[in-house]
Short mmCIF file of C-alpha atoms in Angstrom, two decimals:
data_model
loop_
_atom_site.label_atom_id
_atom_site.label_comp_id
_atom_site.label_asym_id
_atom_site.label_seq_id
_atom_site.Cartn_x
_atom_site.Cartn_y
_atom_site.Cartn_z
CA MET G 16 83.81 98.26 -90.11
CA THR G 17 86.61 98.16 -92.68
CA THR G 18 86.93 95.30 -95.12
CA VAL G 19 90.16 93.68 -96.21
CA THR G 20 91.05 93.88 -99.90
CA GLU G 21 91.59 90.52 -101.59
CA LEU G 22 95.31 89.91 -101.43
CA VAL G 23 97.93 87.60 -102.84
CA SER G 24 100.09 85.75 -100.33
CA TYR G 25 103.17 87.54 -99.10
CA GLU G 26 105.45 84.82 -100.48
CA ASP G 27 103.81 84.96 -103.93
CA ALA G 28 104.14 88.74 -104.04
CA LEU G 29 107.89 88.50 -103.47
CA THR G 30 108.38 85.90 -106.21
CA SER G 31 107.51 88.57 -108.80
CA TYR G 32 108.28 91.93 -107.23
CA ASP G 33 110.88 93.84 -105.24
CA PRO G 34 109.47 96.17 -102.58
CA VAL G 35 110.76 99.75 -102.41
CA MET G 36 110.03 101.71 -99.24
CA GLY G 37 110.26 105.30 -98.14
CA LEU G 38 109.59 106.18 -94.50
CA GLU G 39 108.66 109.67 -93.34
CA VAL G 40 108.78 110.03 -89.57
CA HIS G 41 107.39 113.08 -87.80
CA VAL G 42 108.84 113.76 -84.35
CA GLU G 43 107.05 116.15 -82.03
CA LEU G 44 109.72 118.00 -80.05
CA GLY G 45 109.43 118.36 -76.29
CA THR G 46 109.90 122.13 -76.20
CA ARG G 47 108.09 124.28 -73.64
CA THR G 48 106.68 126.58 -76.32
CA LYS G 49 105.56 126.27 -79.92
CA MET G 50 107.82 126.59 -82.95
CA PHE G 51 106.95 130.14 -83.94
CA CYS G 52 105.22 131.67 -80.89
CA GLY G 53 105.30 131.60 -77.09
CA CYS G 54 102.23 129.42 -76.54
CA ALA G 55 102.64 126.50 -74.16
CA THR G 56 102.73 122.91 -75.40
CA THR G 57 101.29 121.21 -72.30
CA LEU G 58 99.53 117.98 -73.21
CA GLY G 59 95.92 117.60 -72.13
CA ALA G 60 95.10 121.29 -71.70
CA GLU G 61 91.57 122.54 -72.36
CA PRO G 62 90.89 122.71 -76.12
CA ASN G 63 91.99 125.96 -77.74
CA SER G 64 93.42 127.28 -74.46
CA GLN G 65 97.03 127.35 -75.77
CA THR G 66 96.68 129.61 -78.78
CA CYS G 67 97.57 133.15 -79.79
CA PRO G 68 97.23 135.36 -82.88
CA THR G 69 100.43 133.89 -84.36
CA CYS G 70 99.55 130.19 -84.24
CA LEU G 71 95.95 131.02 -85.22
CA GLY G 72 97.20 132.88 -88.29
CA LEU G 73 95.48 136.16 -87.46
CA PRO G 74 96.35 139.21 -89.62
CA GLY G 75 99.43 141.13 -88.57
CA ALA G 76 100.86 138.43 -86.28
CA LEU G 77 104.50 137.63 -86.96
CA PRO G 78 106.38 134.40 -86.15
CA VAL G 79 109.64 134.05 -84.21
CA VAL G 80 111.74 130.87 -84.47
CA ASN G 81 112.10 128.66 -81.38
CA ALA G 82 115.87 128.43 -80.70
CA VAL G 83 115.54 125.11 -78.84
CA GLY G 84 113.66 123.72 -81.84
CA VAL G 85 116.56 124.64 -84.12
CA GLU G 86 119.09 123.13 -81.70
CA SER G 87 117.04 119.93 -81.48
CA ALA G 88 116.94 119.70 -85.28
CA VAL G 89 120.72 120.04 -85.49
CA ARG G 90 121.25 117.41 -82.79
CA ILE G 91 118.92 114.99 -84.57
CA GLY G 92 120.71 115.62 -87.87
CA LEU G 93 124.11 114.98 -86.30
CA ALA G 94 122.92 111.78 -84.63
CA LEU G 95 121.71 110.59 -88.05
CA ASN G 96 125.11 111.26 -89.61
CA CYS G 97 123.69 114.12 -91.69
CA GLU G 98 125.36 117.17 -93.15
CA ILE G 99 124.16 120.32 -91.40
CA ALA G 100 123.29 123.18 -93.73
CA GLU G 101 125.38 126.32 -93.40
CA TRP G 102 122.35 128.31 -94.56
CA CYS G 103 118.71 127.28 -94.86
CA ARG G 104 115.29 128.85 -94.69
CA PHE G 105 111.66 128.15 -94.08
CA ALA G 106 108.99 127.88 -96.76
CA ARG G 107 105.22 128.07 -96.90
CA LYS G 108 103.49 124.82 -97.84
CA ASN G 109 100.12 126.00 -99.07
CA TYR G 110 96.98 123.93 -98.65
CA PHE G 111 93.58 124.29 -97.09
CA TYR G 112 92.38 122.07 -94.30
CA PRO G 113 90.41 123.16 -91.23
CA ASP G 114 93.09 122.06 -88.75
CA MET G 115 95.64 124.39 -90.42
CA PRO G 116 94.40 127.84 -89.38
CA LYS G 117 96.90 129.81 -91.49
CA ASN G 118 95.95 127.85 -94.65
CA PHE G 119 99.66 127.10 -95.01
CA GLN G 120 102.19 125.14 -93.00
CA THR G 121 105.52 126.72 -92.17
CA SER G 122 108.00 124.03 -93.19
CA GLN G 123 111.22 123.61 -95.15
CA TYR G 124 111.22 122.58 -98.80
CA ASP G 125 114.38 122.53 -100.91
CA GLU G 126 116.69 123.83 -98.17
CA PRO G 127 116.43 121.51 -95.12
CA ILE G 128 118.60 122.03 -92.07
CA ALA G 129 120.00 118.46 -92.22
CA PHE G 130 120.54 116.19 -95.21
CA ASP G 131 122.43 113.21 -96.66
CA GLY G 132 122.72 110.95 -93.62
CA TYR G 133 122.06 107.37 -92.60
CA LEU G 134 121.02 105.17 -89.69
CA ASP G 135 122.30 101.63 -89.16
CA VAL G 136 119.63 99.34 -87.73
CA GLN G 137 120.24 95.94 -86.19
CA LEU G 138 117.72 93.20 -86.94
CA ALA G 139 116.71 90.44 -84.54
CA ASP G 140 119.30 88.00 -85.94
CA GLY G 141 122.11 90.54 -85.57
CA GLU G 142 122.26 91.62 -89.22
CA VAL G 143 122.86 95.36 -89.65
CA PHE G 144 120.97 97.17 -92.41
CA ARG G 145 121.85 100.73 -93.40
CA VAL G 146 118.94 103.07 -94.13
CA GLY G 147 119.83 106.24 -96.01
CA VAL G 148 118.38 109.49 -94.67
CA GLU G 149 117.62 112.03 -97.36
CA ARG G 150 116.73 114.93 -95.09
CA ALA G 151 115.53 116.07 -91.68
CA HIS G 152 113.69 119.36 -91.72
CA MET G 153 111.85 121.65 -89.33
CA GLU G 154 108.15 122.39 -89.52
CA GLU G 155 105.07 122.84 -87.33
CA ASP G 156 102.26 120.49 -86.41
CA THR G 157 98.63 121.00 -87.34
CA GLY G 158 95.66 121.23 -85.01
CA LYS G 159 93.50 118.25 -84.14
CA SER G 160 90.17 117.46 -85.79
CA THR G 161 87.60 115.31 -84.04
CA HIS G 162 84.89 114.08 -86.40
CA ILE G 163 81.53 113.49 -84.75
CA GLY G 164 79.03 110.98 -86.07
CA GLY G 165 79.57 108.29 -88.67
CA ALA G 166 80.93 104.82 -88.12
CA THR G 167 84.67 105.29 -88.64
CA GLY G 168 85.57 108.43 -86.73
CA ARG G 169 86.82 109.95 -89.99
CA ILE G 170 85.42 112.93 -91.87
CA HIS G 171 83.48 110.78 -94.33
CA GLY G 172 80.04 110.20 -92.86
CA ALA G 173 80.55 112.60 -89.95
CA SER G 174 77.80 115.05 -89.06
CA HIS G 175 80.20 117.74 -87.84
CA SER G 176 83.79 118.25 -86.68
CA LEU G 177 85.42 119.84 -83.64
CA LEU G 178 88.75 121.64 -83.94
CA ASP G 179 91.40 122.04 -81.24
CA TYR G 180 94.27 124.33 -82.19
CA ASN G 181 96.41 123.65 -79.11
CA ARG G 182 98.64 121.39 -81.21
CA ALA G 183 98.85 123.82 -84.14
CA GLY G 184 102.37 125.19 -84.20
CA ILE G 185 104.06 122.57 -82.00
CA PRO G 186 107.59 121.96 -83.35
CA LEU G 187 108.06 118.95 -85.60
CA ILE G 188 111.10 117.42 -87.21
CA GLU G 189 110.29 115.37 -90.30
CA ILE G 190 112.89 112.72 -91.10
CA VAL G 191 112.69 111.33 -94.65
CA THR G 192 114.59 108.27 -95.81
CA ARG G 193 116.02 107.69 -99.23
CA PRO G 194 114.25 104.92 -101.18
CA ILE G 195 114.96 101.71 -99.26
CA THR G 196 115.83 98.98 -101.73
CA GLY G 197 117.28 95.51 -101.35
CA ALA G 198 115.14 94.70 -98.31
CA GLY G 199 113.31 91.84 -100.04
CA GLU G 200 111.21 89.65 -97.76
CA ARG G 201 112.57 91.47 -94.71
CA ALA G 202 111.06 94.81 -95.75
CA PRO G 203 108.39 94.85 -92.98
CA GLU G 204 110.97 93.84 -90.37
CA ILE G 205 113.42 96.50 -91.57
CA ALA G 206 110.73 99.20 -91.51
CA ARG G 207 109.84 98.33 -87.93
CA ALA G 208 113.50 98.12 -86.86
CA TYR G 209 114.25 101.52 -88.45
CA VAL G 210 111.40 103.29 -86.66
CA ALA G 211 112.31 101.55 -83.39
CA GLU G 212 115.96 102.55 -83.70
CA LEU G 213 115.05 106.10 -84.66
CA ARG G 214 112.80 106.31 -81.61
CA GLU G 215 115.69 105.20 -79.39
CA VAL G 216 117.97 107.83 -80.97
CA ILE G 217 115.39 110.57 -80.37
CA ARG G 218 114.85 109.52 -76.76
CA GLY G 219 118.58 109.26 -76.17
CA LEU G 220 119.03 112.84 -77.37
CA GLY G 221 116.38 114.00 -74.91
CA VAL G 222 114.56 116.10 -77.54
CA SER G 223 111.27 114.19 -77.34
CA GLU G 224 109.66 111.36 -75.40
CA ALA G 225 108.74 109.96 -78.85
CA ARG G 226 105.71 108.08 -77.51
CA MET G 227 103.92 106.75 -80.56
CA GLU G 228 100.66 106.07 -78.73
CA MET G 229 100.49 109.78 -77.89
CA GLY G 230 101.29 110.96 -81.41
CA GLN G 231 104.73 112.25 -80.51
CA LEU G 232 106.25 110.06 -83.21
CA ARG G 233 104.26 109.16 -86.33
CA CYS G 234 105.31 107.32 -89.45
CA ASP G 235 104.07 107.65 -93.03
CA VAL G 236 104.82 104.45 -94.95
CA ASN G 237 105.50 104.92 -98.68
CA LEU G 238 105.61 101.69 -100.66
CA SER G 239 105.86 100.61 -104.27
CA LEU G 240 106.67 97.40 -106.11
CA ARG G 241 108.78 96.84 -109.19
CA PRO G 242 109.12 93.60 -111.15
CA HIS G 243 112.38 91.76 -110.58
CA GLY G 244 115.11 93.14 -112.81
CA ARG G 245 113.48 96.50 -113.46
CA GLU G 246 115.33 99.65 -112.38
CA THR G 247 112.48 102.17 -112.38
CA PHE G 248 110.29 102.40 -109.32
CA GLY G 249 106.60 101.62 -109.40
CA THR G 250 103.78 103.97 -108.35
CA ARG G 251 103.74 104.45 -104.60
CA SER G 252 101.06 104.61 -101.97
CA GLU G 253 101.48 106.50 -98.70
CA THR G 254 99.92 105.06 -95.55
CA LYS G 255 99.57 108.02 -93.19
CA ASN G 256 100.15 108.46 -89.46
CA VAL G 257 100.96 104.89 -88.47
CA ASN G 258 101.41 105.07 -84.70
CA SER G 259 102.97 101.84 -83.44
CA LEU G 260 105.94 99.68 -84.36
CA ARG G 261 103.73 96.67 -84.94
CA SER G 262 101.48 98.71 -87.22
CA VAL G 263 104.43 99.92 -89.29
CA GLU G 264 105.38 96.31 -89.93
CA ARG G 265 101.80 95.28 -90.72
CA ALA G 266 101.22 98.25 -93.03
CA VAL G 267 104.28 97.39 -95.14
CA ARG G 268 103.26 93.74 -95.39
CA PHE G 269 99.65 94.56 -96.31
CA GLU G 270 100.62 97.09 -98.97
CA ILE G 271 103.07 94.64 -100.56
CA GLN G 272 100.29 92.08 -100.81
CA ARG G 273 97.74 94.64 -102.04
CA HIS G 274 100.01 96.14 -104.69
CA ALA G 275 100.92 92.68 -105.98
CA ALA G 276 97.23 91.73 -106.22
CA VAL G 277 96.41 94.86 -108.23
CA LEU G 278 99.39 94.46 -110.55
CA ASN G 279 98.83 90.73 -111.08
CA ALA G 280 95.25 91.50 -112.11
CA GLY G 281 96.50 93.94 -114.76
CA GLY G 282 95.48 97.01 -112.79
CA SER G 283 97.40 100.19 -111.97
CA ILE G 284 98.37 101.50 -108.57
CA VAL G 285 96.83 104.86 -107.71
CA GLN G 286 99.22 107.34 -106.10
CA GLU G 287 97.24 108.16 -103.00
CA THR G 288 97.28 108.44 -99.25
CA ARG G 289 95.81 105.53 -97.32
CA HIS G 290 94.45 104.98 -93.81
CA PHE G 291 95.72 102.11 -91.66
CA HIS G 292 93.20 100.11 -89.63
CA GLU G 293 94.46 98.59 -86.40
CA GLU G 294 91.62 96.10 -86.06
CA ASN G 295 92.64 94.00 -89.07
CA GLY G 296 95.93 95.41 -90.35
CA SER G 297 94.42 96.65 -93.60
CA THR G 298 94.61 100.00 -95.40
CA THR G 299 91.91 101.90 -97.27
CA ALA G 300 92.09 104.76 -99.76
CA GLY G 301 92.27 108.34 -98.51
CA ARG G 302 92.89 111.00 -101.12
CA VAL G 303 94.84 111.29 -104.34
CA LYS G 304 98.39 112.24 -103.39
CA GLU G 305 99.62 115.69 -104.30
CA GLU G 306 102.99 116.41 -105.87
CA ALA G 307 105.31 119.07 -104.48
CA GLU G 308 104.20 121.66 -107.04
CA ASP G 309 100.62 121.32 -105.84
CA TYR G 310 101.64 122.92 -102.56
CA ARG G 311 102.99 126.06 -104.29
CA TYR G 312 106.02 126.27 -101.98
CA PHE G 313 107.67 129.65 -101.68
CA PRO G 314 110.16 131.10 -99.14
CA GLU G 315 108.58 132.28 -95.88
CA PRO G 316 108.83 136.09 -96.05
CA ASP G 317 108.35 136.65 -92.31
CA LEU G 318 111.31 134.56 -91.10
CA VAL G 319 115.00 135.19 -91.60
CA PRO G 320 117.19 132.32 -92.88
CA ILE G 321 118.86 129.96 -90.39
CA ALA G 322 122.68 129.90 -90.54
CA PRO G 323 124.10 127.59 -87.84
CA ALA G 324 127.66 128.60 -86.94
CA ARG G 325 130.15 125.81 -87.57
CA GLU G 326 131.63 126.23 -84.10
CA TRP G 327 128.18 125.81 -82.53
CA VAL G 328 127.47 122.70 -84.61
CA ASP G 329 130.81 121.21 -83.52
CA GLU G 330 129.96 121.95 -79.89
CA LEU G 331 126.64 120.13 -80.27
CA ARG G 332 128.38 117.22 -81.98
CA ALA G 333 130.68 116.84 -78.98
CA THR G 334 127.68 116.55 -76.62
CA LEU G 335 125.94 113.71 -78.49
CA PRO G 336 125.29 110.62 -76.35
CA GLU G 337 126.45 107.13 -77.31
CA LEU G 338 124.33 105.82 -80.19
CA PRO G 339 121.69 103.33 -79.00
CA ARG G 340 122.90 100.41 -81.12
CA LEU G 341 126.46 100.77 -79.87
CA ARG G 342 125.23 101.22 -76.31
CA ARG G 343 123.09 98.08 -76.55
CA ASN G 344 126.01 96.03 -77.81
CA ARG G 345 128.19 97.31 -74.97
CA LEU G 346 125.53 96.59 -72.34
CA ARG G 347 124.86 93.14 -73.78
CA GLU G 348 128.50 92.23 -73.24
CA GLU G 349 128.57 93.78 -69.76
CA TRP G 350 125.37 91.99 -68.75
CA GLY G 351 126.38 88.68 -70.31
CA LEU G 352 123.22 88.34 -72.42
CA THR G 353 122.67 86.62 -75.73
CA ALA G 354 121.54 88.65 -78.73
CA HIS G 355 118.05 87.17 -78.34
CA GLU G 356 117.88 88.08 -74.65
CA MET G 357 118.99 91.65 -75.38
CA GLN G 358 116.38 91.94 -78.13
CA SER G 359 113.72 90.92 -75.60
CA VAL G 360 114.93 93.64 -73.21
CA LEU G 361 114.81 96.17 -76.05
CA ASN G 362 111.33 95.08 -77.16
CA ALA G 363 110.08 95.50 -73.59
CA GLY G 364 111.47 99.03 -73.36
CA ALA G 365 113.46 97.89 -70.34
CA ILE G 366 117.00 99.04 -71.13
CA ALA G 367 116.73 102.47 -69.51
CA PRO G 368 114.99 101.30 -66.30
CA ILE G 369 117.41 98.38 -65.90
CA VAL G 370 120.40 100.70 -66.30
CA ALA G 371 118.91 103.17 -63.79
CA THR G 372 118.16 100.34 -61.32
CA ILE G 373 121.75 99.11 -61.54
CA GLU G 374 122.97 102.67 -60.99
CA ALA G 375 120.73 102.79 -57.91
CA GLY G 376 122.63 99.83 -56.40
CA ALA G 377 120.99 96.64 -57.67
CA ASP G 378 123.03 93.93 -59.36
CA THR G 379 122.42 93.28 -63.05
CA ALA G 380 120.60 89.97 -62.59
CA ALA G 381 118.16 91.38 -60.04
CA ALA G 382 117.44 94.54 -62.04
CA ARG G 383 116.73 92.54 -65.19
CA LYS G 384 114.69 89.96 -63.30
CA TRP G 385 112.24 92.45 -61.80
CA TRP G 386 111.80 94.67 -64.84
CA MET G 387 111.51 91.79 -67.32
CA GLY G 388 109.38 89.66 -64.98
CA GLU G 389 106.89 91.09 -62.53
CA LEU G 390 106.92 94.66 -63.86
CA ALA G 391 106.75 93.68 -67.55
CA ARG G 392 103.78 91.44 -66.72
CA ARG G 393 101.95 94.29 -65.01
CA ALA G 394 102.73 96.70 -67.87
CA ASN G 395 101.34 94.20 -70.38
CA GLU G 396 98.19 93.71 -68.32
CA GLN G 397 97.60 97.47 -68.21
CA GLY G 398 98.58 98.04 -71.84
CA VAL G 399 101.22 100.64 -70.96
CA GLU G 400 104.97 100.99 -71.35
CA LEU G 401 107.27 100.08 -68.47
CA SER G 402 108.18 103.73 -68.07
CA ALA G 403 104.52 104.54 -67.36
CA LEU G 404 104.35 102.31 -64.28
CA PRO G 405 104.28 104.34 -61.01
CA ILE G 406 107.50 102.87 -59.66
CA THR G 407 111.03 104.23 -59.93
CA PRO G 408 114.30 102.37 -60.60
CA ALA G 409 115.43 103.42 -57.11
CA GLN G 410 112.38 101.76 -55.58
CA VAL G 411 112.99 98.57 -57.58
CA ALA G 412 116.61 98.61 -56.40
CA ARG G 413 115.42 98.89 -52.80
CA VAL G 414 113.10 95.89 -53.22
CA ALA G 415 116.03 93.93 -54.67
CA ALA G 416 118.18 94.99 -51.69
CA LEU G 417 115.53 93.77 -49.23
CA VAL G 418 115.62 90.38 -50.95
CA THR G 419 119.43 90.30 -50.80
CA GLU G 420 119.33 91.25 -47.10
CA GLY G 421 116.97 88.36 -46.41
CA ALA G 422 114.13 90.63 -45.32
CA LEU G 423 111.96 89.49 -48.25
CA ASN G 424 111.70 86.46 -50.47
CA ASP G 425 110.51 86.68 -54.06
CA LYS G 426 106.85 86.14 -53.17
CA LEU G 427 106.91 88.89 -50.56
CA ALA G 428 108.91 91.16 -52.87
CA ARG G 429 106.14 90.90 -55.46
CA GLN G 430 103.67 92.02 -52.80
CA ALA G 431 105.95 94.93 -51.92
CA ILE G 432 106.05 95.97 -55.56
CA GLU G 433 102.27 95.70 -55.70
CA GLY G 434 102.04 98.09 -52.75
CA VAL G 435 104.39 100.62 -54.32
CA LEU G 436 102.42 100.51 -57.58
CA ALA G 437 99.23 101.06 -55.56
CA GLY G 438 100.68 104.25 -54.08
CA GLU G 439 101.15 102.90 -50.56
CA GLY G 440 104.58 104.46 -50.16
CA GLU G 441 108.23 103.52 -50.42
CA PRO G 442 109.20 99.80 -50.34
CA ASP G 443 110.17 99.87 -46.64
CA GLU G 444 106.89 101.55 -45.76
CA VAL G 445 104.90 98.97 -47.71
CA VAL G 446 106.79 96.13 -46.03
CA GLU G 447 105.99 97.50 -42.56
CA LYS G 448 102.37 98.41 -43.31
CA ARG G 449 101.62 95.02 -44.87
CA GLY G 450 103.72 93.04 -42.43
CA LEU G 451 105.72 91.40 -45.20
CA ARG G 452 109.10 90.96 -43.52
CA ILE G 453 110.41 87.36 -43.43
CA VAL G 454 110.00 85.54 -40.12
CA SER G 455 113.54 84.62 -39.08
CA ASP G 456 113.07 84.95 -35.33
CA THR G 457 113.97 81.51 -33.99
CA GLY G 458 111.22 81.54 -31.41
CA ALA G 459 108.35 82.27 -33.79
CA LEU G 460 109.85 80.11 -36.51
CA GLY G 461 110.55 77.25 -34.09
CA GLN G 462 106.92 77.23 -33.01
CA ALA G 463 105.78 77.00 -36.65
CA VAL G 464 108.22 74.16 -37.28
CA ASP G 465 107.03 72.20 -34.24
CA GLU G 466 103.40 72.64 -35.29
CA ALA G 467 104.19 71.46 -38.83
CA ILE G 468 105.94 68.32 -37.54
CA ALA G 469 103.13 67.56 -35.12
CA ALA G 470 100.52 67.88 -37.84
CA ASN G 471 102.44 65.75 -40.33
CA GLN G 472 103.80 62.78 -38.36
CA ALA G 473 103.83 60.41 -41.34
CA ILE G 474 106.05 62.76 -43.31
CA ALA G 475 108.25 63.37 -40.28
CA GLU G 476 108.82 59.59 -39.95
CA LYS G 477 109.91 59.41 -43.59
CA VAL G 478 112.47 62.14 -42.95
CA ARG G 479 113.73 60.34 -39.83
CA ALA G 480 114.05 57.17 -41.95
CA GLY G 481 116.46 58.97 -44.27
CA LYS G 482 114.12 60.34 -46.97
CA VAL G 483 115.44 63.90 -46.59
CA ALA G 484 113.62 65.12 -49.71
CA ALA G 485 110.33 64.67 -47.86
CA ALA G 486 111.34 67.59 -45.63
CA GLY G 487 110.18 69.84 -48.45
CA ALA G 488 106.57 69.07 -47.55
CA LEU G 489 107.19 70.16 -43.97
CA VAL G 490 108.86 73.36 -45.18
CA GLY G 491 105.76 73.95 -47.30
CA ALA G 492 103.56 73.56 -44.24
CA VAL G 493 105.68 76.10 -42.36
CA MET G 494 105.47 78.55 -45.26
CA LYS G 495 101.69 78.14 -45.39
CA ALA G 496 101.35 78.71 -41.66
CA THR G 497 103.45 81.89 -41.84
CA ARG G 498 101.74 83.16 -45.03
CA GLY G 499 104.94 82.72 -46.99
CA GLN G 500 106.96 84.87 -44.61
CA ALA G 501 109.21 82.22 -43.09
CA ASP G 502 112.89 81.99 -43.96
CA ALA G 503 112.63 78.74 -45.95
CA ALA G 504 116.30 77.79 -45.57
CA MET G 505 116.22 78.35 -41.83
CA ALA G 506 112.94 76.43 -41.51
CA ARG G 507 114.43 73.45 -43.34
CA GLN G 508 117.52 73.48 -41.13
CA MET G 509 115.38 73.57 -37.97
CA ILE G 510 113.16 70.72 -39.22
CA LEU G 511 116.15 68.45 -39.86
CA GLU G 512 117.69 69.32 -36.48
CA ARG G 513 114.45 68.52 -34.64
CA LEU G 514 114.14 65.20 -36.47
CA GLY G 515 117.77 64.28 -35.81
CA VAL G 516 118.73 64.14 -39.47
CA THR G 517 121.86 65.48 -41.14
CA GLU G 518 122.43 65.95 -44.85
#
């Protein structure tokens, strides 16, 4: 169990210091094969079943660059308003760790494919903050270590480790911000908003699913503090592999409070990597952080330089989709939502399914209602994203259409959705199998109305005496008798007619 370092309050930390952030985001590309060999990238395959001499670093094996990986890097760079290098090359980043079978990582060092860009992020109150992007470069992922034994699941205290090299060599794009200054008390919020916006950009480009819970997008949070009025940056810490938006925000806040506590006590910040702990939002020390020279970078001798043709780059630029922030603002106006309502839709991950449901024929209100209501509730209960639910926008649109047609009411529609999620078939099939269709047949409904009146004579007399509101109780009795399947409006009309009352 990790323990929380004694901290100063967040407010007190900001009275003396300005936070400076740097965010390094690793994006695992959704290519069919690895970055430098033809091995598959299928998730969940048997350990070490997707390897070859190249990604295992065996003698004599030579790498070949994945063309789709290069194209994805250029598209990401363009979407982040970066300059695209006319000429760049790969480098070897030398270090030893068991999950890196070659004992070096093929990456880019001083010649990245994309550089000098920015991303505008919109905060919850509508303020737009510009985050400078220093570079976006290509590299490969490492393998996966599983440490057995010990209390933390980390290498310290473990009895042994298992290594799976299926992930070794999967294409990565690392996106590095410039130092983020001027964020002040909103630094944690800005960090979260940046990673969230970047994730939307990546998904919009179609180059990765960018699912943080699956490691497809990971963030390293660099943070330092400097006393108010000082120009030079303080010593930074780097919290590694933070894998949720909430955790990014919590890691920034914790490190601000921890740094301030150390500095206020007259101590010095150690430049080190740190581990983030989900259970309490704290960080603990990892290893002393290396500088670039410690990696002994040198140009990769087995790969030719990359020289993207200007015409090709311009063609890719012309295919870029609408930026997520601009798209959200356009949709918010089209849907007639407030900024707060649109932020809720964004936080729920519901923009894409709502758009697809509207395209499938539902009106805006119905699409938003079902995705932000019943389906969001079920996703929260299961701890998954909306997109992971086993229901399609077309199926949601069909449920909405059945409600509009009068075949279902909201209660029955929720049962239809339940059936679809349970794998019982398409909405119409579920409705028929479960017998959910609204009872609007006048014969069957009339019988239910007569029985409700007969069983509730006192209420019926009140309605006859002019207390029309009391008819609601009779409607309720009809709905109960028909298991919620009666047409409530028709039942009410029939009740009033039978009791000789007009509204």
